[in-house]
Structure formats: structure tokens, C-alpha cells
PDB file of C-alpha atoms and ligand atoms in Angstrom:
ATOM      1  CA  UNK T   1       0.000   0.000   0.000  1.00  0.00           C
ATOM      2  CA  UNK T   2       1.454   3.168  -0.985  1.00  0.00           C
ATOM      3  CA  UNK T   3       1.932   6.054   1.139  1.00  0.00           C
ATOM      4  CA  UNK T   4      -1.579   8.236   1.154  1.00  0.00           C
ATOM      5  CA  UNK T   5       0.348  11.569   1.527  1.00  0.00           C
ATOM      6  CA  UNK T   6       0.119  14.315  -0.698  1.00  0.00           C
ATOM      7  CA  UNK T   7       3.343  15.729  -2.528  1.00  0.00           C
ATOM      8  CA  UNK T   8       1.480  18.271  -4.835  1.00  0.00           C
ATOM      9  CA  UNK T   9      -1.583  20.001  -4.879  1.00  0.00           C
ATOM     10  CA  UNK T  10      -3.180  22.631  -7.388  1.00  0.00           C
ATOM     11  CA  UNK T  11      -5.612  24.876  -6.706  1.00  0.00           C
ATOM     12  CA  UNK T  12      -7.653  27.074  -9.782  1.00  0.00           C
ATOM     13  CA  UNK T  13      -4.476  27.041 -11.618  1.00  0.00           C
ATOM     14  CA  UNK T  14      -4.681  28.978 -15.169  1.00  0.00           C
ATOM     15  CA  UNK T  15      -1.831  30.481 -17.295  1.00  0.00           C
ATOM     16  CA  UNK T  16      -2.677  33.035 -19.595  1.00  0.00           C
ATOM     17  CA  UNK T  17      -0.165  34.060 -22.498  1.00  0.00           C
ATOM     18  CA  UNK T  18      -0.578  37.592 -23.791  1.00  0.00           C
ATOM     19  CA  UNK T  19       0.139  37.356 -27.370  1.00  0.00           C
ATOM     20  CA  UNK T  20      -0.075  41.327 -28.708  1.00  0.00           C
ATOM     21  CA  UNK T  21      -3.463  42.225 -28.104  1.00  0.00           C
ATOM     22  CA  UNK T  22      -4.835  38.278 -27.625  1.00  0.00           C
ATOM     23  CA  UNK T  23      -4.302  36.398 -24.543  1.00  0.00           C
ATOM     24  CA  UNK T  24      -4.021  32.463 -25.091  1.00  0.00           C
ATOM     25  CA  UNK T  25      -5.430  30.559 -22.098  1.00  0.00           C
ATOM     26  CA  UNK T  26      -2.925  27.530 -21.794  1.00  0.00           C
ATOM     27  CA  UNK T  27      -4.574  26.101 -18.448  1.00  0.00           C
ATOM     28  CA  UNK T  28      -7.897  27.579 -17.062  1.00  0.00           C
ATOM     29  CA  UNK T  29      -8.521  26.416 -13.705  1.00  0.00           C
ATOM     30  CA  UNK T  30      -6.691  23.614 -13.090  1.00  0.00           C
ATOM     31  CA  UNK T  31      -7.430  21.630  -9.365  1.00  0.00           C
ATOM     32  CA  UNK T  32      -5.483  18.401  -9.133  1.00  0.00           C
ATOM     33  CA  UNK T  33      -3.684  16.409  -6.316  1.00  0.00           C
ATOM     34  CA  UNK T  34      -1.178  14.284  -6.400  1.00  0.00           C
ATOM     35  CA  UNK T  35       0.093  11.475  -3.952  1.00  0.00           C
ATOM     36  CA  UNK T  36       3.361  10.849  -3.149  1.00  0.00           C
ATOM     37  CA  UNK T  37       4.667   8.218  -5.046  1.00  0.00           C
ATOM     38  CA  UNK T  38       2.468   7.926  -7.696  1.00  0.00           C
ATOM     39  CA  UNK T  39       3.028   7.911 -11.509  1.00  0.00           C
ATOM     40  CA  UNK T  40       0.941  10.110 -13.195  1.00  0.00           C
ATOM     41  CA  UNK T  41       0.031  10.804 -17.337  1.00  0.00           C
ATOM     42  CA  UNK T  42      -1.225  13.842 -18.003  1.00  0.00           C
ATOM     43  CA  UNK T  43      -3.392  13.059 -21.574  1.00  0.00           C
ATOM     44  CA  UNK T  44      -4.437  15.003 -23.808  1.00  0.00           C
ATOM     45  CA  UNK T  45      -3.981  16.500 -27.477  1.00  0.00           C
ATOM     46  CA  UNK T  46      -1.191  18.696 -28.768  1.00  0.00           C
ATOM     47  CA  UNK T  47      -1.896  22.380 -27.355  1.00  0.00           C
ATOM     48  CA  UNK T  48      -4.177  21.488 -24.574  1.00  0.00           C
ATOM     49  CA  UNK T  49      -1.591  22.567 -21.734  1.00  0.00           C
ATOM     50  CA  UNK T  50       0.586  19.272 -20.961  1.00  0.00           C
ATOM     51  CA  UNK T  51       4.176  21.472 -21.204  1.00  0.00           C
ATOM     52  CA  UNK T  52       2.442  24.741 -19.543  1.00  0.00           C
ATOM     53  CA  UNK T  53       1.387  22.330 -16.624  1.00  0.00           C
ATOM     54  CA  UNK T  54       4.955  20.893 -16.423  1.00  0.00           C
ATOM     55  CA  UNK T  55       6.484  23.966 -16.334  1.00  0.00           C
ATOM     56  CA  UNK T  56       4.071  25.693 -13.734  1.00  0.00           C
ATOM     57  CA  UNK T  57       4.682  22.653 -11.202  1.00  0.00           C
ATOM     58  CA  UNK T  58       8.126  22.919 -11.820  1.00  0.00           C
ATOM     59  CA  UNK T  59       8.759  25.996 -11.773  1.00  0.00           C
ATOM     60  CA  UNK T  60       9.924  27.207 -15.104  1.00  0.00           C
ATOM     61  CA  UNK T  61       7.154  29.289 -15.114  1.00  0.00           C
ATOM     62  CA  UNK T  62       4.701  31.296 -12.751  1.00  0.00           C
ATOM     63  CA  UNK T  63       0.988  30.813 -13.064  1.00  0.00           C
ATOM     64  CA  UNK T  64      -1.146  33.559 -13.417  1.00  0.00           C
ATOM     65  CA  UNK T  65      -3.774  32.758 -11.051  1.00  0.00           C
ATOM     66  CA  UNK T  66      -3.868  30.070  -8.582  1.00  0.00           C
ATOM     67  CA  UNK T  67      -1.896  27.683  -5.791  1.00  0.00           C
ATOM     68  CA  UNK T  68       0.646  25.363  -6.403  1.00  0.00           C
ATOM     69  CA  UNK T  69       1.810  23.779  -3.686  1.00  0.00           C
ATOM     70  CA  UNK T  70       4.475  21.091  -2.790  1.00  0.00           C
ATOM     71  CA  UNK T  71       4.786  19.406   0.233  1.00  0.00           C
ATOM     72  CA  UNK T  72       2.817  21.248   2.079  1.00  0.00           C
ATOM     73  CA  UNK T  73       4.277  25.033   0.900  1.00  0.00           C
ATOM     74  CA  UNK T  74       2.997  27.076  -2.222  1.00  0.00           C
ATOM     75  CA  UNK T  75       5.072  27.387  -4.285  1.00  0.00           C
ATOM     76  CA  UNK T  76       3.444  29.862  -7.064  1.00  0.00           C
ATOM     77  CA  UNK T  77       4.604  33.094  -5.879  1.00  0.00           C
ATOM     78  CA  UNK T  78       8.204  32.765  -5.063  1.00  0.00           C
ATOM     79  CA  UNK T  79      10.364  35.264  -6.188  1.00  0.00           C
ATOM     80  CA  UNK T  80      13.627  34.549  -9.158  1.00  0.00           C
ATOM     81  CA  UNK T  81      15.564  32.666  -6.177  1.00  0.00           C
ATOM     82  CA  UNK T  82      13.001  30.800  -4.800  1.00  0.00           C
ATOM     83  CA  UNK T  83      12.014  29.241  -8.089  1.00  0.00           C
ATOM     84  CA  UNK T  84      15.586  28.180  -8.775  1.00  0.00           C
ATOM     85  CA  UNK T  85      16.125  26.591  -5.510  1.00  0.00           C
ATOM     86  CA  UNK T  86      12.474  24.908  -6.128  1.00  0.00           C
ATOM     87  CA  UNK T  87      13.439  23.579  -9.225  1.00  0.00           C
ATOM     88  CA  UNK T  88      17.110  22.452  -8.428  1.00  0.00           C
ATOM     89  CA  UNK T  89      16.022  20.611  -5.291  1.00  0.00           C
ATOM     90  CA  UNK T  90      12.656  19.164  -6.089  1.00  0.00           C
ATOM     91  CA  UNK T  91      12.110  18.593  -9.219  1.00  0.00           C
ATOM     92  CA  UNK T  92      13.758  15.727 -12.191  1.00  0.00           C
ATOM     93  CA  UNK T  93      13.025  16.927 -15.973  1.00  0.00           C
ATOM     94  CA  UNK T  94      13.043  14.878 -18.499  1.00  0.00           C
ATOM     95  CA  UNK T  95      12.684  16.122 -22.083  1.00  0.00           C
ATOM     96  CA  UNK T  96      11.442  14.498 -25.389  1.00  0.00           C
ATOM     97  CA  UNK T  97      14.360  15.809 -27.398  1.00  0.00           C
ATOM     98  CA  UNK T  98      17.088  14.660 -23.817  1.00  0.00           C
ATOM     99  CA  UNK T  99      18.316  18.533 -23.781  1.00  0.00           C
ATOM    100  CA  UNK T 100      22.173  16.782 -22.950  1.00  0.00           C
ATOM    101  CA  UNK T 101      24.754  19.015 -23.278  1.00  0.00           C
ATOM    102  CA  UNK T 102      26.411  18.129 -26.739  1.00  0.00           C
ATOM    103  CA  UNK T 103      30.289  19.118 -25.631  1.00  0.00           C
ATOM    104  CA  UNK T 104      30.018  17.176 -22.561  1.00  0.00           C
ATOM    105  CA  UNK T 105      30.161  13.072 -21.587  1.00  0.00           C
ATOM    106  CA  UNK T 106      26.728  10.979 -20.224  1.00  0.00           C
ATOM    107  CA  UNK T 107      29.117  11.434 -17.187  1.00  0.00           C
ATOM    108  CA  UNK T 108      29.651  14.587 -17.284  1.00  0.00           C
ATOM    109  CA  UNK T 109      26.495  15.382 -17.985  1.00  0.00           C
ATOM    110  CA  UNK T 110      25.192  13.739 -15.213  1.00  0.00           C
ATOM    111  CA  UNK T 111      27.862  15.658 -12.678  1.00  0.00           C
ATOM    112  CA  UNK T 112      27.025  19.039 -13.978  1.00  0.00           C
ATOM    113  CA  UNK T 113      23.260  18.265 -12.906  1.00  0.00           C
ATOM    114  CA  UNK T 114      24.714  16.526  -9.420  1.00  0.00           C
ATOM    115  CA  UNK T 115      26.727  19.782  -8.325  1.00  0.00           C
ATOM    116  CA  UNK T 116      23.293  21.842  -8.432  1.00  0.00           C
ATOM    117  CA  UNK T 117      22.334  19.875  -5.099  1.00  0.00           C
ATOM    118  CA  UNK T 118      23.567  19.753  -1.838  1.00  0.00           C
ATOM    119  CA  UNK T 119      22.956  15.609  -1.300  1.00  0.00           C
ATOM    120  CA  UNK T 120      22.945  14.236  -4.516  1.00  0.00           C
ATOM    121  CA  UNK T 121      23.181  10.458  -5.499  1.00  0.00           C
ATOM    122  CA  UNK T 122      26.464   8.584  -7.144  1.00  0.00           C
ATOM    123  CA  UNK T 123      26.779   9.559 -10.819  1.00  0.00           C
ATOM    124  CA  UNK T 124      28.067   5.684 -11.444  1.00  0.00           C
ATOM    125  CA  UNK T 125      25.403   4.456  -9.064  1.00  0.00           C
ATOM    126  CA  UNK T 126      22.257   6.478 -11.342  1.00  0.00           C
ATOM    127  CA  UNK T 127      23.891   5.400 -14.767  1.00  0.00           C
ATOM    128  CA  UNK T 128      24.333   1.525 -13.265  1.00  0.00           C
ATOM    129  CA  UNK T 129      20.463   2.434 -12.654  1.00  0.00           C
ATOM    130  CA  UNK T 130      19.635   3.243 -16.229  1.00  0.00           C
ATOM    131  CA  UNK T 131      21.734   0.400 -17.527  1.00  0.00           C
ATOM    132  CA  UNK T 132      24.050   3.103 -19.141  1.00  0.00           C
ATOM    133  CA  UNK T 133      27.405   3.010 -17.193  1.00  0.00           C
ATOM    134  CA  UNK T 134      29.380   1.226 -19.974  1.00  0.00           C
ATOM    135  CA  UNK T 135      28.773   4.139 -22.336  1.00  0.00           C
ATOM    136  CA  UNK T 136      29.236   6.686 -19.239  1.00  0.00           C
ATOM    137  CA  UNK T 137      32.270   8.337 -21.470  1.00  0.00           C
ATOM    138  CA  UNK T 138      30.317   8.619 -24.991  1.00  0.00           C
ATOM    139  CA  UNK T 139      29.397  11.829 -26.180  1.00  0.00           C
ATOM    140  CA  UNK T 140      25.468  12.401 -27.319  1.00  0.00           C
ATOM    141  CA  UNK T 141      26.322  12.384 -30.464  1.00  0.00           C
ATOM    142  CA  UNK T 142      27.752   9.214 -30.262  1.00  0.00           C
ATOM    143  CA  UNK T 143      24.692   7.718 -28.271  1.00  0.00           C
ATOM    144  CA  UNK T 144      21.394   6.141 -29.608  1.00  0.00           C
ATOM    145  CA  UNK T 145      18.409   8.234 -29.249  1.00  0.00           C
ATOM    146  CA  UNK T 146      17.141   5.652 -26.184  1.00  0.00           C
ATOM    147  CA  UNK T 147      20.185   5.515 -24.600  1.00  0.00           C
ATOM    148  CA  UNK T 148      19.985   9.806 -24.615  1.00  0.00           C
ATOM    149  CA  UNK T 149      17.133   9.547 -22.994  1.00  0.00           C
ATOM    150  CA  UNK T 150      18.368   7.773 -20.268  1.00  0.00           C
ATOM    151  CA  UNK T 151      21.557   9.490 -19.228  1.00  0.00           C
ATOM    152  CA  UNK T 152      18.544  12.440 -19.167  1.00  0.00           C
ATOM    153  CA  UNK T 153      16.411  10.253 -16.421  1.00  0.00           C
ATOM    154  CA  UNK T 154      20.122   9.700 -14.683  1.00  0.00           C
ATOM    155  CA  UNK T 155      20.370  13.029 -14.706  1.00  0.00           C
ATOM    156  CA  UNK T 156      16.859  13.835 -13.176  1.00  0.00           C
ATOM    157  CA  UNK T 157      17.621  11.105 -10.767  1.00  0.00           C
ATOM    158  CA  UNK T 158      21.120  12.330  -9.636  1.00  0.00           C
ATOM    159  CA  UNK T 159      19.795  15.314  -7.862  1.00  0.00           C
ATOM    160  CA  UNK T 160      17.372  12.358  -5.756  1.00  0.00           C
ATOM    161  CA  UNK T 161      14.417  14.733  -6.319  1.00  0.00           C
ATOM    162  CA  UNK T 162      10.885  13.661  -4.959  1.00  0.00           C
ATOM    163  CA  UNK T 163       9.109  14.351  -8.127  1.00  0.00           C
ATOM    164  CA  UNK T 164      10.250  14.070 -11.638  1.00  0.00           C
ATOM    165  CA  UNK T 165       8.504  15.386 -14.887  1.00  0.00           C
ATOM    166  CA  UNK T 166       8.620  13.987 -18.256  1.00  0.00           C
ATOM    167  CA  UNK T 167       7.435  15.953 -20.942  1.00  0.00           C
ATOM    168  CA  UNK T 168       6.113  13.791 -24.049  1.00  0.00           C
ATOM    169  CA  UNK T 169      10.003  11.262 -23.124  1.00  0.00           C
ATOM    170  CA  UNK T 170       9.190   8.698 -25.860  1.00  0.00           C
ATOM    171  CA  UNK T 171       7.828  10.849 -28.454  1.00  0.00           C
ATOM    172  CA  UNK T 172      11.220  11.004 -30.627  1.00  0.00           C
ATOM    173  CA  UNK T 173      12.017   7.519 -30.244  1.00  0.00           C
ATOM    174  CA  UNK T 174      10.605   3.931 -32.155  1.00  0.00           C
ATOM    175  CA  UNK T 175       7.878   1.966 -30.379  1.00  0.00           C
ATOM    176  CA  UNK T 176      10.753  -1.049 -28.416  1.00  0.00           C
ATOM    177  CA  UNK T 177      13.008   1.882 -27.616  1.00  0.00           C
ATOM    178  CA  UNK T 178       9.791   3.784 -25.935  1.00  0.00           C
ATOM    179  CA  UNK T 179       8.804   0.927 -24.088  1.00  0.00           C
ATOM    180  CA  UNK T 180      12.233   0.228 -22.297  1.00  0.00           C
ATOM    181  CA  UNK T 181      12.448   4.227 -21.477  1.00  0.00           C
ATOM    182  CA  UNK T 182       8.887   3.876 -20.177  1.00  0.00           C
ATOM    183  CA  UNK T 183      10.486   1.047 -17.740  1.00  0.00           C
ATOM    184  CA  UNK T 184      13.130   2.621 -16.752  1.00  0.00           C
ATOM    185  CA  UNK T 185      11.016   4.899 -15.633  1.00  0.00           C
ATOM    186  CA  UNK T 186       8.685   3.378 -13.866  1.00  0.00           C
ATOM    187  CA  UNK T 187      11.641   1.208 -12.228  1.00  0.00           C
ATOM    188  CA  UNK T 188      12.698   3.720 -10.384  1.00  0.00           C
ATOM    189  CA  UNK T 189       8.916   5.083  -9.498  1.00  0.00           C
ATOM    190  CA  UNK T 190       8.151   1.515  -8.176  1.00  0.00           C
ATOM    191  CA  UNK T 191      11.769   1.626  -6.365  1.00  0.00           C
ATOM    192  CA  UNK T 192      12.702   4.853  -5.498  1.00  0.00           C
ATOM    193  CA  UNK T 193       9.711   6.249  -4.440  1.00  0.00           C
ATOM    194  CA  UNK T 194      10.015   9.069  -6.769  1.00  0.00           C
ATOM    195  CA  UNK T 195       6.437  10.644  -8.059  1.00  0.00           C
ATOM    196  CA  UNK T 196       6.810  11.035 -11.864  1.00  0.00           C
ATOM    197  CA  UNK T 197       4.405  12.817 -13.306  1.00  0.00           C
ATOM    198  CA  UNK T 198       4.667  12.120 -17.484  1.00  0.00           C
ATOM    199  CA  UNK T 199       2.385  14.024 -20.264  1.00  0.00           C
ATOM    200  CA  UNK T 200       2.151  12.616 -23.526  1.00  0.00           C
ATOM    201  CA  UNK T 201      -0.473  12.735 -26.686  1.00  0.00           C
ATOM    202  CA  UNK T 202      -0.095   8.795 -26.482  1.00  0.00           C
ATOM    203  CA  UNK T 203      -3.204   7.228 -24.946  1.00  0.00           C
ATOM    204  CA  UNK T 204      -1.489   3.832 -24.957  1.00  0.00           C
ATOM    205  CA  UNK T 205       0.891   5.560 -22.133  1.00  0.00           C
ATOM    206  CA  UNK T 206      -2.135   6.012 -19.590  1.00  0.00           C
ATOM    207  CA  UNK T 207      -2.505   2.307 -18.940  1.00  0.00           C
ATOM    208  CA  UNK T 208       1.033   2.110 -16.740  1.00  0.00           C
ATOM    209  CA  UNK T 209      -0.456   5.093 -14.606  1.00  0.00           C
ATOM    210  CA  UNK T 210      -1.503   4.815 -11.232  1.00  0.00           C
ATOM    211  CA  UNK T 211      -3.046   8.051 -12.135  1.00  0.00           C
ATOM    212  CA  UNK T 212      -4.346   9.196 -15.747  1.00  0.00           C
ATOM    213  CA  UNK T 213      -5.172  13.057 -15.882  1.00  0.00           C
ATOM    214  CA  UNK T 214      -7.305  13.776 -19.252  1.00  0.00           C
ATOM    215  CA  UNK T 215      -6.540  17.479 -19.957  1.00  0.00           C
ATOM    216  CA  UNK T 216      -8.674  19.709 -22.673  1.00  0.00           C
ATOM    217  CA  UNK T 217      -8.306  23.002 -23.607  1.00  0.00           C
ATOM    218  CA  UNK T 218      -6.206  23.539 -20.972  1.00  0.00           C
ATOM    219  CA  UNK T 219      -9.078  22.325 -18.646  1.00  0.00           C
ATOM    220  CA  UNK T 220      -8.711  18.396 -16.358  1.00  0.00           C
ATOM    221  CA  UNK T 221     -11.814  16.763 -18.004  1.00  0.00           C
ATOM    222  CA  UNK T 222     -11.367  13.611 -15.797  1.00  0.00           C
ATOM    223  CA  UNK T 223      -9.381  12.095 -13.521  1.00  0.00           C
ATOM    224  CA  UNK T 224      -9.146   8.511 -13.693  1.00  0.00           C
ATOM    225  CA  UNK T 225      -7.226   5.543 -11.339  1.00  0.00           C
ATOM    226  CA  UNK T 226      -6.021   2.757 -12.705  1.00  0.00           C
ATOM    227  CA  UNK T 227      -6.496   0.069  -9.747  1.00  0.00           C
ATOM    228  CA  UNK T 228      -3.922  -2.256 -11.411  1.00  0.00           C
ATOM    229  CA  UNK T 229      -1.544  -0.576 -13.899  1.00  0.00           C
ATOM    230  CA  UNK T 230      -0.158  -2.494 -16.693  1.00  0.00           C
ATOM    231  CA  UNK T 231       3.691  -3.253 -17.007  1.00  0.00           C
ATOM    232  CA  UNK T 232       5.411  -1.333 -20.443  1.00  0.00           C
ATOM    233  CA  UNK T 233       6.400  -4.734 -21.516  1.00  0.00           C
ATOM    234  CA  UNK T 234       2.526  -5.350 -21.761  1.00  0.00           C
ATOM    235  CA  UNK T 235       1.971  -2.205 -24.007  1.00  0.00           C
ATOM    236  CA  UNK T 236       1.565  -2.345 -27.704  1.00  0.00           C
ATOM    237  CA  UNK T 237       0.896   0.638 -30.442  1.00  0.00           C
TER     238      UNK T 237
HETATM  239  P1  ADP U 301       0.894  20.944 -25.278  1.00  0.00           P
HETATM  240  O1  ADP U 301       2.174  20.735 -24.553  1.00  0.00           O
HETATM  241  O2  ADP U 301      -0.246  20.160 -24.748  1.00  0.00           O
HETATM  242  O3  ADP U 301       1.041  20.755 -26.767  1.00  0.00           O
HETATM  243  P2  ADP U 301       1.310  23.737 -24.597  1.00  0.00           P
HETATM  244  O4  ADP U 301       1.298  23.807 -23.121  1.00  0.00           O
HETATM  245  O5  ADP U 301       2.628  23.757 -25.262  1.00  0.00           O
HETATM  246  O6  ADP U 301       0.457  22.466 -25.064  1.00  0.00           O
HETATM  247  O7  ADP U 301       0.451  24.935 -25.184  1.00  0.00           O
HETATM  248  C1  ADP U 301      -0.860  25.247 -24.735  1.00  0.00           C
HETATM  249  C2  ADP U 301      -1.333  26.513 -25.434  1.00  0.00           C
HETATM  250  O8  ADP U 301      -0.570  27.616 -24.974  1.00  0.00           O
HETATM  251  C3  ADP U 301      -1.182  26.474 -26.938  1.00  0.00           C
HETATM  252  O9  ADP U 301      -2.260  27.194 -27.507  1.00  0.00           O
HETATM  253  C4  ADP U 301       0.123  27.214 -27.169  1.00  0.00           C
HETATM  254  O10 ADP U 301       0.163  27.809 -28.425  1.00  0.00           O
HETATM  255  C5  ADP U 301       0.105  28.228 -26.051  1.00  0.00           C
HETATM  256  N1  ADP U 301       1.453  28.584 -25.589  1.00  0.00           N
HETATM  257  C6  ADP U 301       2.361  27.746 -25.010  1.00  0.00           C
HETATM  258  N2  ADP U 301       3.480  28.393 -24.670  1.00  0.00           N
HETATM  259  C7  ADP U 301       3.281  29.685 -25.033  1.00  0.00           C
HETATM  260  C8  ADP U 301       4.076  30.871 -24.935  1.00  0.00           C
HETATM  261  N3  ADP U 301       5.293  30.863 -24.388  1.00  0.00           N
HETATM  262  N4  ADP U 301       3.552  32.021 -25.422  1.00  0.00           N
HETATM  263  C9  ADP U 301       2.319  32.036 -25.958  1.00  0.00           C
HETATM  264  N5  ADP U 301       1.515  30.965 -26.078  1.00  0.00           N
HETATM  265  C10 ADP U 301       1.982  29.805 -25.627  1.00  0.00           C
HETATM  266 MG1   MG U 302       4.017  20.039 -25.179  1.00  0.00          MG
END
């Protein structure tokens, strides 16, 4: 039984971009809660909010109206500093096109994200986790697309947040390569007791979810649990 505690909450959350004299309502009144430990998909079509969500909750960006709060402190209205020391210390991100540094090693990408934290875990000990240790000294360049992604989930994981957030992580990579990123992932949910919380377009994704968040027009149209998740190995599309 997991742990009933609640590691995010969010209250009337809406994000309005003013574009010239239009203003584009990415999220408009978002209310969600989140319990530690869960994995969550966010679902829903391009341009219904998934990446303005991400970035509220972790603090790339501010919300315009509305409470965001993490473990128990809102976190909405911090100031420049705040944010940063938010996002360095409790939050993983995990991008669909990996965001590594092109100049540097999977190790060394991995260390630059470790020396942003005060505890974080072994560099060799997080790529051993995603399998990737024997290529720790490639370059990107000289990486597979899946194996990108996961010195990028080693380097969410080095920093040992509580929650990590993938935006759209399989959706440059083939259907086998998605799968095994998908279990890496939820590896380390199941083991580390780290919330993820993963958007995607790909309704095939929600059946791993403990949690599957249907988002329209920036709006949650449902919130669904799944009392017995599948496995990624039992996905097909
Ligand atoms: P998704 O990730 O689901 O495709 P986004 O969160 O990227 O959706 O976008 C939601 C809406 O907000 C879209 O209409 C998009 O054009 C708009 N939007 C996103 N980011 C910005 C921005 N920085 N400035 C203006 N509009 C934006
Ligand atoms: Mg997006």
C-alpha cells in the first residue's frame, strides 16, 4: 500500500499568455492532487496545456492565477531565487528531445546536474540504474536516441528529487526503444519512491499510470485511477 500523503496540490491554476493584443489561455482552472509516489500521465492533445502544466509545477514558469503547492508550501509566488532553488532541489526533468549538453560526456552530464544539489546520489550508481554506465564516457552524439534519454532520467535522478517530470520522453524515439524508457522509468517510481508525473499525446501511455489526468483546452476533463496498472512490456501501439 502506498503512502496516502500528498506531494502536490493545485488549486484554480490557469496560465494566460498575452500574445499582442490576444491572450491564449494555456490552463484555465486547473485543481489536481497528487500522492506521493504515484506515476501520473497527463493526456491530452497537442496544445491542450501538458508542457504549460509541467512547467508551472516545476517551476519554469509562474501561473497567473492560482496555488501550487508542494509538500505542504505554495510554491506559485516565489520570487527569481526561490524558483531556482524549487526547481534544483525538487524537481527531475526529463525532455522528449534529452536537452544533454552536446560538448560534454553521459558522465559529465550527469555531474554538472549533481553539483546543483547539496545531497545528490552517485553519478556511477544512477547510470548503473539506467543500464548506461558502460557508455558513461560517450558523447550524445555518439549515443542512440534511447540511450539519450536515459543518461537524461540519470540526470533527473542524480539530484534524488521527490518528483520528476517527463514531458512527451518517448515521443522522438521507435515503439521497443519507448517501451524500455517507459520502464526505466517506472523502475525507479516503483523503487525509489520518486512521483513522476509524465504528459504525452499517447493514450497507450495512460494504462502504466496509477493516475491518468485527461486534460482539454487547458481544462482536467477527468481524472481517472487505474487500480492495477499495466507493465510497459505489456503495451503495444
Ligand atoms: P501541449 O504541450 O499540450 O502541446 P502547450 O502547453 O505547449 O500544449 O500549449 C498550450 C497553449 O498555450 C497552446 O495554444 C500554445 O500555443 C500556447 N502557448 C504555449 N506556450 C506559449 C508561450 N510561451 N507564449 C504564448 N503561447 C503559448
Ligand atoms: Mg508540449
Amino acid at each position: 500500500m502506498k503512502d496516502r500523503e500528498e506531494i502536490l496540490v493545485l488549486e484554480d491554476v490557469w496560465k494566460v499568455y498575452r500574445m499582442g493584443a490576444v491572450d491564449v489561455m494555456a490552463l484555465r482552472g486547473i485543481n489536481l492532487r497528487i500522492t506521493k509516489g504515484e506515476f501520473v500521465v497527463v493526456l491530452g492533445p497537442s496544445g491542450c496545456g501538458k508542457t504549460t502544466l509541467l512547467n508551472v509545477i516545476g517551476g519554469i514558469d509562474n501561473p497567473t492565477k492560482g496555488k501550487i503547492i508542494f509538500n505542504g508550501r505554495d510554491v506559485s509566488r516565489l520570487d527569481e531565487t526561490g524558483m531556482t532553488y524549487h526547481r534544483r532541489k525538487n524537481i527531475g526533468y526529463i525532455f522528449q528531445f534529452f536537452n544533454l549538453i552536446p560538448t560534454l560526456t553521459a558522465r559529465e552530464n550527469v555531474m554538472l546536474a549533481a553539483e546543483l544539489v547539496d545531497n545528490p546520489r552517485g553519478v556511477d550508481e544512477v547510470l548503473d540504474i539506467v543500464g548506461l554506465l558502460d557508455r558513461a564516457s560517450h558523447f550524445p552524439s555518439e549515443l542512440s536516441g534511447g540511450e539519450q534519454q536515459r543518461v537524461a532520467i540519470a540526470r533527473a535522478l542524480v539530484k534524488n528529487p521527490p518528483m520528476i517530470l517527463a514531458d512527451e520522453p518517448t515521443g522522438s524515439l521507435d515503439f521497443k526503444t519507448g517501451i524500455k524508457i517507459l520502464k526505466v522509468m517506472k523502475e525507479i517510481n516503483l523503487k525509489e519512491k520518486i512521483t513522476f508525473i509524465l504528459v504525452t499525446h499517447n493514450s497507450i501511455i495512460a494504462e502504466i499510470a496509477d493516475k491518468v489526468v485527461y486534460l482539454k483546452d487547458g481544462e482536467v476533463e477527468r481524472v481517472v485511477l487505474n487500480e492495477e496498472p499495466l507493465s510497459p512490456d505489456e503495451l503495444e501501439w
